[in-house]
């Protein structure tokens, strides 16, 4: 049933919650049946019909558990791949920054200020972290922007964003 739903175009966003509901109702049935057995209420029902329903419920529960387990395994693998890609992108970003900083011949202080600016910190925050005055940070940022041939922070940051996204945009991605 679930594989048919997936092939028919019903996404995993619908199939997995439906499997969860199936498991939930199967478990409810089995709990109710166990309580009835414990109280001795099983004698009222036809034994053959009761066993057939129990086998059906257990079969559905086992099927849905196996399918859910396989999906969880896929999700964990996908998560691991995404984490690896994120690490690679982070490393690539660091390389891009270093290449530009070297090309622009930024001093160690300018590199530090540039990194803090890229991280989104304001002038006062950068000055506090670097234990210096706001005017010093403004002067360093102006020197960085001049060396990078940009007019301000938005253009400065866009240099890196464009470079990192250049491949994705050039390949027809919808980003």
Coordinates of C-alpha atoms in Angstrom, one line a residue, residues 1-19 67:
X1 CA 0.0 0.0 0.0
X2 CA 2.7 2.5 1.0
X3 CA 5.0 1.7 -1.9
X4 CA 2.0 2.0 -4.2
X5 CA 1.3 5.5 -2.7
X6 CA 4.9 6.5 -3.2
X7 CA 4.9 5.4 -6.8
X8 CA 1.5 7.1 -7.4
X9 CA 3.1 10.4 -6.4
X10 CA 2.1 10.6 -2.8
X11 CA 5.2 11.9 -1.1
X12 CA 7.0 10.7 1.9
X13 CA 5.6 13.7 3.7
X14 CA 2.2 12.0 3.6
X15 CA 3.3 8.3 3.6
X16 CA 5.3 8.4 6.8
X17 CA 2.6 10.0 8.9
X18 CA 0.1 7.5 7.5
X19 CA 2.5 4.7 8.5
X67 CA 9.4 0.4 6.0

